[in-house]
Amino acid sequence: MNLNVTWAEAWIREGARVIAEHRAELNTLDRAIGDGDHGENMDRGFQAVVLKLDALPAGSTPGDVLKLVATTLISTVGGASGPLFGTAFLKAAVAVGTVGDLDAAAVAALIAAARDGIVLRGKAVVGDKTMIDAWTPAVDAAAAARNADASVVTLLQQAADAAAAGAVSTEPLVAHKGRASYLGERAIGHRDPGAESTTLLLRAAAETAARA
Amino acid sequence: MNLNVTWAEAWIREGARVIAEHRAELNTLDRAIGDGDHGENMDRGFQAVVLKLDALPAGSTPGDVLKLVATTLISTVGGASGPLFGTAFLKAAVAVGTVGDLDAAAVAALIAAARDGIVLRGKAVVGDKTMIDAWTPAVDAAAAARNADASVVTLLQQAADAAAAGAVSTEPLVAHKGRASYLGERAIGHRDPGAESTTLLLRAAAETAARA
Amino acid sequence: MKKLINDPKNVVTEAVAGFAVAHPDLVRVSLDPIYIVRADAPVAGKVGIVSGGGSGHEPMHGGLVGVGMLDAAVPGAVFTSPTPDPILAATQAVDGGAGVLHIVKNYTGDVLNFETAADLALAEGIEVASVIINDDVAVKDSLYTAGRRGVAGTVLVEKIAGAAAERGDDLASVAAVAEKVNASVRSMGVALTPCVVPHAGKPSFTLADDEIEIGIGIHGEPGRERIKMEPADAIVDRLLGPILEDLPFASGDKVLLFVNGMGGTPQVELYVVFRRAAEALAEQGIDVTRTLVGNFTTSLEMQGMSISVLKLDDELTTLWDAPVATAALRWGR
Amino acid sequence: MKKLINDPKNVVTEAVAGFAVAHPDLVRVSLDPIYIVRADAPVAGKVGIVSGGGSGHEPMHGGLVGVGMLDAAVPGAVFTSPTPDPILAATQAVDGGAGVLHIVKNYTGDVLNFETAADLALAEGIEVASVIINDDVAVKDSLYTAGRRGVAGTVLVEKIAGAAAERGDDLASVAAVAEKVNASVRSMGVALTPCVVPHAGKPSFTLADDEIEIGIGIHGEPGRERIKMEPADAIVDRLLGPILEDLPFASGDKVLLFVNGMGGTPQVELYVVFRRAAEALAEQGIDVTRTLVGNFTTSLEMQGMSISVLKLDDELTTLWDAPVATAALRWGR
Ligand SMILES: Nc1ncnc2c1ncn2[C@@H]1O[C@H](COP(=O)(O)OP(=O)(O)O)[C@@H](O)[C@H]1O
Ligand SMILES: Nc1ncnc2c1ncn2[C@@H]1O[C@H](COP(=O)(O)OP(=O)(O)O)[C@@H](O)[C@H]1O
Ligand SMILES: [Mg+2]
Ligand SMILES: [Mg+2]
Ligand SMILES: [Mg+2]
Ligand SMILES: [Mg+2]
């Protein structure tokens, strides 16, 4: 089974729903080691995305959906996460190109391109206590699933699981990027909000793929 | 028995002590229907008075003590109570003149002059929920005691008792003067701080007279 | 209570000392007796203008001393009117031979202490006129109160009277224009939180998490009415009602609209308030031709604001626009 | 949480709309995309200066738009950097043909969004230079952090760069003087209380009644160290230590001393702080030749303050003294 534009749209709508559902929780995570607005920022962006999706032209490709997500996040989120997630979706859109059906290889490439976009802008490495700590394990898990000829659904599930573990792995860390880096040792014990929202989005991708 | 400068000095020192002791209480009364500084104001003034008393020249009269209290209160208290108590002591000083020994008539005149000084400046009448509600009953009680040929000690005790009752009588009133007047009905149920400090001062006069 | 202070007894003195080092181009200060005068005081031939009152309302009045506004400010202890001595000393320090105007907010303590100081100044041969400011419509002016309080409208009186003095008006004229501003301005305030007087160490009143106090004074006195929290626009309308009725203001009037912060309210909120206030005036055909927004007449860290509306004519507008150079209000030089 | 707002989602828009009616002589605003520009923008032949960042720091930056300072300010949501679109629109609105300088506080979000906007502006043929402000010595600048934050020193950069642009310096020179100010200023802050972001409705952190947070940021981020409350003088000395060491400042230096309120601290306290800070510098032989005191870079209603010290030379002093006419900072016109 491949994933088409219907999935892409479903993914993003489901992502918007779970971000809204976890808005307060993301704010709380960000309040502990940042400025308390991560849920607010992401929710503002994804609500705007949903409105735009309602007007998605017929015949759009998964890449069109990703591009729309990218430009909307860039122009509505602000903060650090806006340009970072925006660039992620922009690079992901470029990676999938204009194909209508995404196979496991394409989805693995999508996730890798997204991660690379974030690194390009934010220069974080694994262990810096950022969203990269969720994205990079997800990229690796997707690559492994792809090599093991897993289905696209399995691939996404394993990526989401890896992201979730990656988000948890940020808890004992001192931060080296973003606002949490100002806190030094006091950041220890708190989960990175961007890693958590990354997990929510990848989980939404997997669940909508399973239903596709 | 008459009251001399030793009593006058003892009275004011005892007055300063009880004002200091009740500072927080007077602030609390004033916080309810004013701006919370009455204890602070009175204490600042009387502490300054005590310092000045330490340098009182030999041969001073009760009138000199009262004048010193007046000028010190005027120049250190501020607020409404500074000019009001200051004028009270100034007029009291004028009333007792330069005599060295105050008999009951002189003490009754002292209290009446003090009250008249306050009215001159503040234009309050009984029932306005001000210090006048303590002073005027004290003046009346002193006059009655004087007419009954009471001793100066008894006269002061009755004046102090009347002031205390007068202070209590302010509780159910709406205020027509001072900050409490801004509160309308909301002032009901609270005792006027200036009436309370008046009572403290007259009680100190009576107690030091009893010990003189 | 946490405050950036040392000994509470020294707050005012230390703040005034700090003010002197911060603004040597604008003011000089005396610490004993305590007052602030403009750097070039006394200005020969100019009417001197002195105001003052309890501290805790900064920048009023010290931050309003300078060319085109006050010649001197006399700060009392926090929320306590100053005694006559420093008022007299300040009056002497700014007397340039043309007399001195006392601008006094209508509180028993302020009125009595300035009265005594004026008597003493007169006795020393200084001509003194006094104007009592009572712009607060939250307090009913009747035989049964100490009369309306003076609140943020005082700042407008001081600016306009200061400009009149600066252009060389004589004492009677400066006093008359001050009276005119007082007669043409109405104010009312609201508190969201109380303030904490340093020596008291606890709030002057308490408000529940969903309560606000309408018609608040500037000394942490309770207001006239306690209501449930409302959206900003509703609160603005609630304050503007009594203000506009009182003068009354009418369609076609030109006004200065002044939104004053009580100290602890973020500026974004003051502008949210200003937006609605200007809109509400426009709805009534009242023309906002001059504006002022900011923390001018504060109550320490109190959250809240007051709205003042001043009816303008050409004279008042010209005087408002005249140059002023103080720590808190400055333009034209 | 009680705030003078309507719908939390509309706070910034309503405040900017209010700002426009309050200061029509100084600024014009656009509400969609949202930005504030000086009334006469674009000024032909003059370098345009754009700053911005999350809202909640007012008067920075909107209150600093005007002749001699910023050409435009771009407010994001509260404590959230603006997106590239309004930054681009503001950049276009102030481009007078001599290029535009972006003054950006060093936060990942601000840097990334301004970066994108600069790329877009460049693509439209507007020359853009960027200066990143990082004056906060509370954060160690190392490979292991996002680097120092930009805090109140930003105001000084904006004033001085604004004066350079106003006198006609070209883009490279204006950028260079901005860099020079950034390189010469050091800041550090303290919070006594947290602030409440409108949409959050609860404090960004909690502090016990006897605790203060040293090295606080301006977004309600916790600081580096939590200590017991101390007298103001001790707190001042605690902040000045790292500031003076860092540049380092030395005996004989001429400096501008800036005591900035975080929003909710009464002015008396800021001057108590200023007094000690000036005294402490004098003790080290450092000469305070220019001063600034007030709420400029705030964190909503947070109580606390920051101290900034800027090393001056003749050029910086002249540019500091040059006329400026904004809502929050004004002299000389
Ligand atoms: N340099 C970076 N690289 C990758 N991710 C980053 C970087 N800086 C911050 N982040 C992510 O951004 C998240 C914070 O986003 P958000 O709260 O929306 O923005 P802001 O920090 O501007 O308030 C962090 O939790 C972290 O995951
Ligand atoms: N017009 C007046 N006549 C008599 N007493 C007055 C008058 N106004 C105020 N007072 C008295 O002054 C007291 C308040 O004094 P204080 O708190 O020291 O001054 P302030 O009101 O200026 O803060 C009141 O409790 C009242 O007794
Ligand atoms: Mg954040
Ligand atoms: Mg009082
Ligand atoms: Mg008082
Ligand atoms: Mg943010």
Coordinates of C-alpha atoms in Angstrom, one line a residue, chain D residues 156-311:
Chain D
L156 CA 20.7 51.6 23.6
V157 CA 21.6 50.0 20.3
E158 CA 18.4 51.3 18.8
K159 CA 18.8 54.8 20.0
I160 CA 22.4 55.1 18.8
A161 CA 21.9 53.4 15.5
G162 CA 18.8 55.5 15.0
A163 CA 20.8 58.6 15.4
A164 CA 23.5 57.4 13.0
A165 CA 20.9 56.7 10.4
E166 CA 19.2 60.0 11.0
R167 CA 22.3 62.0 10.3
G168 CA 22.7 60.1 7.0
D169 CA 25.2 57.4 7.7
D170 CA 25.2 54.6 5.1
L171 CA 24.0 51.0 5.8
A172 CA 27.4 49.6 6.6
S173 CA 28.2 52.5 9.0
V174 CA 24.9 52.2 10.8
A175 CA 25.4 48.5 11.2
A176 CA 28.9 49.1 12.4
V177 CA 27.9 51.5 15.1
A178 CA 25.1 49.1 16.2
E179 CA 27.7 46.3 16.4
K180 CA 29.9 48.7 18.4
V181 CA 27.2 49.5 20.9
N182 CA 26.4 45.8 21.2
A183 CA 30.0 45.0 21.8
S184 CA 30.2 47.7 24.5
V185 CA 27.1 47.1 26.6
R186 CA 26.5 44.4 29.2
S187 CA 23.3 43.7 31.1
M188 CA 21.9 41.5 33.8
G189 CA 18.5 41.3 35.5
V190 CA 16.6 40.1 38.5
A191 CA 13.0 39.1 39.0
L192 CA 11.0 39.4 42.2
T193 CA 7.8 38.0 40.7
P194 CA 7.0 36.2 37.5
C195 CA 4.7 37.4 34.8
V196 CA 1.5 36.0 33.3
V197 CA 1.2 35.5 29.6
P198 CA -2.4 36.3 28.6
H199 CA -3.1 33.1 26.8
A200 CA -1.4 31.0 29.5
G201 CA -3.4 32.6 32.3
K202 CA -0.8 31.4 34.9
P203 CA 2.6 32.6 36.0
S204 CA 5.6 31.4 33.9
F205 CA 7.3 30.3 37.1
T206 CA 6.7 30.6 40.8
L207 CA 8.9 32.3 43.4
A208 CA 8.4 31.9 47.2
D209 CA 7.7 35.0 49.2
D210 CA 11.4 35.4 50.1
E211 CA 13.0 34.3 46.9
I212 CA 14.2 36.2 43.9
E213 CA 15.5 34.9 40.5
I214 CA 18.9 36.3 39.4
G215 CA 19.8 36.4 35.8
I216 CA 16.3 36.4 34.6
G217 CA 15.4 36.7 30.9
I218 CA 12.8 38.9 29.5
H219 CA 10.3 36.3 28.5
G220 CA 9.4 34.9 31.9
E221 CA 12.1 32.2 31.4
P222 CA 13.5 31.2 34.7
G223 CA 16.9 32.7 35.5
R224 CA 20.2 30.9 36.3
E225 CA 20.0 31.1 40.1
R226 CA 17.4 31.4 42.8
I227 CA 18.4 33.1 46.0
K228 CA 16.8 34.5 49.2
M229 CA 15.6 38.1 49.0
E230 CA 18.3 40.7 49.8
P231 CA 18.3 44.4 50.3
A232 CA 18.3 46.4 47.1
D233 CA 22.0 47.5 47.5
A234 CA 23.1 43.9 47.8
I235 CA 21.2 42.9 44.7
V236 CA 22.6 45.7 42.7
D237 CA 26.1 44.7 43.7
R238 CA 25.3 41.1 42.7
L239 CA 24.3 42.2 39.2
L240 CA 27.0 44.7 38.7
G241 CA 29.8 42.2 39.5
P242 CA 29.4 40.0 36.4
I243 CA 28.6 43.1 34.2
L244 CA 31.7 44.9 35.1
E245 CA 34.0 41.9 34.9
D246 CA 32.7 40.8 31.5
L247 CA 33.6 43.7 29.2
P248 CA 35.7 44.4 31.4
F249 CA 35.0 47.9 32.5
A250 CA 37.9 49.8 34.1
S251 CA 38.5 52.8 36.2
G252 CA 38.4 55.9 34.1
D253 CA 35.8 54.5 31.7
K254 CA 32.9 56.8 30.9
V255 CA 29.7 54.9 30.8
L256 CA 25.9 55.2 30.3
L257 CA 24.1 53.6 33.3
F258 CA 20.7 52.2 32.4
V259 CA 18.4 50.9 35.1
N260 CA 15.5 49.2 33.4
G261 CA 12.2 48.2 35.1
M262 CA 10.7 44.8 34.2
G263 CA 7.2 46.4 34.2
G264 CA 5.7 45.9 37.6
T265 CA 8.3 47.6 39.8
P266 CA 7.4 51.0 41.2
Q267 CA 9.6 53.9 40.1
V268 CA 10.8 54.6 43.6
E269 CA 12.4 51.3 43.6
L270 CA 14.1 51.8 40.3
Y271 CA 15.7 55.0 41.7
V272 CA 16.7 53.3 44.9
V273 CA 18.5 50.8 42.6
F274 CA 20.0 53.6 40.4
R275 CA 21.4 55.4 43.5
R276 CA 23.4 52.3 44.5
A277 CA 24.4 51.4 41.0
A278 CA 25.8 54.9 40.4
E279 CA 27.6 54.8 43.8
A280 CA 29.1 51.4 43.1
L281 CA 30.4 52.5 39.7
A282 CA 31.9 55.7 41.3
E283 CA 33.6 53.5 43.9
Q284 CA 35.4 51.7 41.0
G285 CA 36.4 55.0 39.4
I286 CA 33.9 54.5 36.6
D287 CA 32.4 57.8 35.4
V288 CA 28.6 57.8 34.8
T289 CA 28.2 60.5 32.1
R290 CA 24.8 59.5 30.7
T291 CA 21.8 57.8 32.4
L292 CA 18.5 56.2 31.6
V293 CA 16.0 55.0 34.1
G294 CA 12.6 53.5 33.5
N295 CA 10.5 50.7 32.1
F296 CA 11.8 50.2 28.6
T297 CA 12.4 46.4 28.1
T298 CA 9.7 44.9 30.2
S299 CA 8.2 41.4 30.8
L300 CA 4.6 42.3 31.1
E301 CA 3.8 42.9 34.9
M302 CA 7.0 41.2 36.2
Q303 CA 8.6 42.9 39.2
G304 CA 12.3 43.3 38.9
M305 CA 14.8 45.2 37.0
S306 CA 18.0 44.9 34.9
I307 CA 21.1 47.0 34.9
S308 CA 22.9 47.8 31.7
V309 CA 26.3 49.5 31.5
L310 CA 27.5 50.9 28.1
K311 CA 31.0 52.1 27.6

